[in-house]
XYZ file of C-alpha atoms in Angstrom:
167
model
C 25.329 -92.953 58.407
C 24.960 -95.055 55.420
C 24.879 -91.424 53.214
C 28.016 -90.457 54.204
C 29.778 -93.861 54.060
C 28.540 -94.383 50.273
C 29.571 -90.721 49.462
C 33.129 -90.946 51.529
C 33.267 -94.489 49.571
C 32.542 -92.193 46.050
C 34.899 -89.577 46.744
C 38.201 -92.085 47.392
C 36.948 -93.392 44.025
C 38.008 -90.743 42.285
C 39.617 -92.092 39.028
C 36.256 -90.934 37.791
C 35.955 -87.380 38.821
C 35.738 -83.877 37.071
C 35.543 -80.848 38.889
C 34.709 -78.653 35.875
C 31.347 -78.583 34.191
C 31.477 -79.875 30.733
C 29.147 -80.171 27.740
C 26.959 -83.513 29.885
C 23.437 -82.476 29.889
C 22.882 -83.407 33.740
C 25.631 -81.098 34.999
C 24.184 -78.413 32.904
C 20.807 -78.731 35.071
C 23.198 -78.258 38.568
C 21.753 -74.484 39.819
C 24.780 -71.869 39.238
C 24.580 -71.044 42.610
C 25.818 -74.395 43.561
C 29.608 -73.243 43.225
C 31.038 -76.775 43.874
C 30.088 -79.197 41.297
C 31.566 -82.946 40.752
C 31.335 -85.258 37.778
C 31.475 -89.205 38.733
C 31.566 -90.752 35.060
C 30.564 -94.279 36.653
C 30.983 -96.210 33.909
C 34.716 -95.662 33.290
C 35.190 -95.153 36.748
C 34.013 -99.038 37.008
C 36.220 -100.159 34.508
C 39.478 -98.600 35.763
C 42.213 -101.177 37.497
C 42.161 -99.190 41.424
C 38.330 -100.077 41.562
C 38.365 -103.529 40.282
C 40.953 -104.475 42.965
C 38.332 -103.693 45.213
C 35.453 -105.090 46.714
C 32.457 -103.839 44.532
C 30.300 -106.520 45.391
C 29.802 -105.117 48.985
C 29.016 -101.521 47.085
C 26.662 -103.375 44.485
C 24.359 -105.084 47.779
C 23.946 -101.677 49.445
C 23.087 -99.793 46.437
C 20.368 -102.554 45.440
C 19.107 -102.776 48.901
C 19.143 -99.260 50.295
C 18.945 -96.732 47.276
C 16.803 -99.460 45.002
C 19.425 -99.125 41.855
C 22.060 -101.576 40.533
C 25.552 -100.764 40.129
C 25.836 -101.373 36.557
C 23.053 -99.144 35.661
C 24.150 -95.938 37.187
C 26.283 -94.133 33.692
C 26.966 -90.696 35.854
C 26.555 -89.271 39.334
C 27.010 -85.015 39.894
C 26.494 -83.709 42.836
C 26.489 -80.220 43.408
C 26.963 -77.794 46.783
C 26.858 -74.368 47.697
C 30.530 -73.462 49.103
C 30.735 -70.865 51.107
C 26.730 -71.303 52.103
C 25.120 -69.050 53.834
C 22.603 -71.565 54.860
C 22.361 -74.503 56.981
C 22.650 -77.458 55.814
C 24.001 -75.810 52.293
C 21.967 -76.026 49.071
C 22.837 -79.408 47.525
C 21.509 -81.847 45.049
C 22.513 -85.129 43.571
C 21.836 -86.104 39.627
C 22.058 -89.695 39.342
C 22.114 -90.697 35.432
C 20.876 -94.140 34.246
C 21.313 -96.717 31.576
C 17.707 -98.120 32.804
C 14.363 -96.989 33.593
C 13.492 -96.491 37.320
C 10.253 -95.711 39.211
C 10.699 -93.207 41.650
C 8.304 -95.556 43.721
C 11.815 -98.362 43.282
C 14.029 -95.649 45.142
C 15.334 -95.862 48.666
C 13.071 -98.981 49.855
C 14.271 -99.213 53.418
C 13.394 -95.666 54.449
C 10.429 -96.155 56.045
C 8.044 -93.471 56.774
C 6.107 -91.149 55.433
C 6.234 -90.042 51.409
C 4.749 -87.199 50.391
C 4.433 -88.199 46.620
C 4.866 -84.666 44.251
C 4.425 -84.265 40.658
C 6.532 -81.303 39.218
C 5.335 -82.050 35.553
C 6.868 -83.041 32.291
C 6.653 -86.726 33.879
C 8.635 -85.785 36.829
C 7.470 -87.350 40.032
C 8.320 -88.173 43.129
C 8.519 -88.002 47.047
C 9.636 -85.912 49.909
C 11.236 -87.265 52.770
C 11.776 -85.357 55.932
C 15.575 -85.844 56.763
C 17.215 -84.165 60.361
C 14.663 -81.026 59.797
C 15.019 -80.646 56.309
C 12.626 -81.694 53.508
C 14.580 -83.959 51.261
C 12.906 -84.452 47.869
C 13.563 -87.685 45.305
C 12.261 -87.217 42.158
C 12.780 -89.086 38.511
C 12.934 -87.422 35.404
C 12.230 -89.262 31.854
C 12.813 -92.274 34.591
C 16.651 -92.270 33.806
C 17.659 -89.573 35.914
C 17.484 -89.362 39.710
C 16.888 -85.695 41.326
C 17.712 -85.366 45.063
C 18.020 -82.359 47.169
C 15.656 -79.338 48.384
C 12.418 -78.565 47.179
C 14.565 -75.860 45.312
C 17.249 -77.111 43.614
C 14.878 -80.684 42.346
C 12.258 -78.083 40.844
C 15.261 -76.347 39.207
C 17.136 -79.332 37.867
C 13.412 -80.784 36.458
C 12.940 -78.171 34.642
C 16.808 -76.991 33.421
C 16.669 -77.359 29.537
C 19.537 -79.763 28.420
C 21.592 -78.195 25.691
C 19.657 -79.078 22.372
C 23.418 -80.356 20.972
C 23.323 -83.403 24.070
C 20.288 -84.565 23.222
């Protein structure tokens, strides 16, 4: 699926990555019962010598036209994931930090369907997508940072208090 081709494309991208959590205020909001967490620092990731040999372009069209963000906007991307989990599919959720305003209306254009739109306060809103049985909500918070996961873990993240030092 187009998920798991822009996340396998991520991962081998990896001049980028930090598996430890660190001082960023977005990987403070990842639930600590998400034991796996990964740090994507986009921006120098970008400007690194292994990913400008490569064909961004093709990366930069998808993005625009399936997820409904530009390339050059995204500053940092953490996902986190329950490892072991004792559920199926695990507990995950994907932070998606911005350099630019977004709508969550803007987000993931070609899925076509319907949105349930939710409003979890503080000017976080939304939408909840079903996706293979499971409710997968989208939500934007202080529309520079894209939540995505369970009903759980977005609530969670929407509400985690950045570190008063980040901000």
């Amino acid at each position: 699926s187009l998920f798991h081709s822009a996340l396998a494309l991520l991962l081998c991208l990896s001049s980028g990555i930090s598996v430890v959590r660190s001082e960023d205020s977005i990987v403070d909001r990842v639930p600590e019962d998400l034991s796996l967490v990964l740090s994507l620092d986009v921006e120098r990731m970008l400007e690194s010598d292994l990913v400008q040999a490569l064909p961004v372009e093709v990366l930069e069209v998808l993005l625009q036209q399936h997820v409904g963000v530009e390339l050059a906007s995204i500053k940092r991307i953490v996902v986190g994931m329950q490892v072991p989990s004792q559920v199926n599919p695990p507990k995950m959720l994907l932070l998606v930090e911005l350099a630019t305003e977004i709508n969550a209306s803007d987000l993931l254009p070609t899925i076509v369907g319907e949105r349930q739109p939710i409003d979890l306060g503080k000017g976080v809103k939304g939408f909840i997508i079903p996706f293979s049985g499971v409710n997968v909500s989208v939500a934007v918070d202080s529309k520079r940072v894209v939540i995505v996961g369970t009903d759980v873990e977005v609530k969670n993240a929407s509400v985690a208090q950045a570190d008063p030092e980040n901000t």
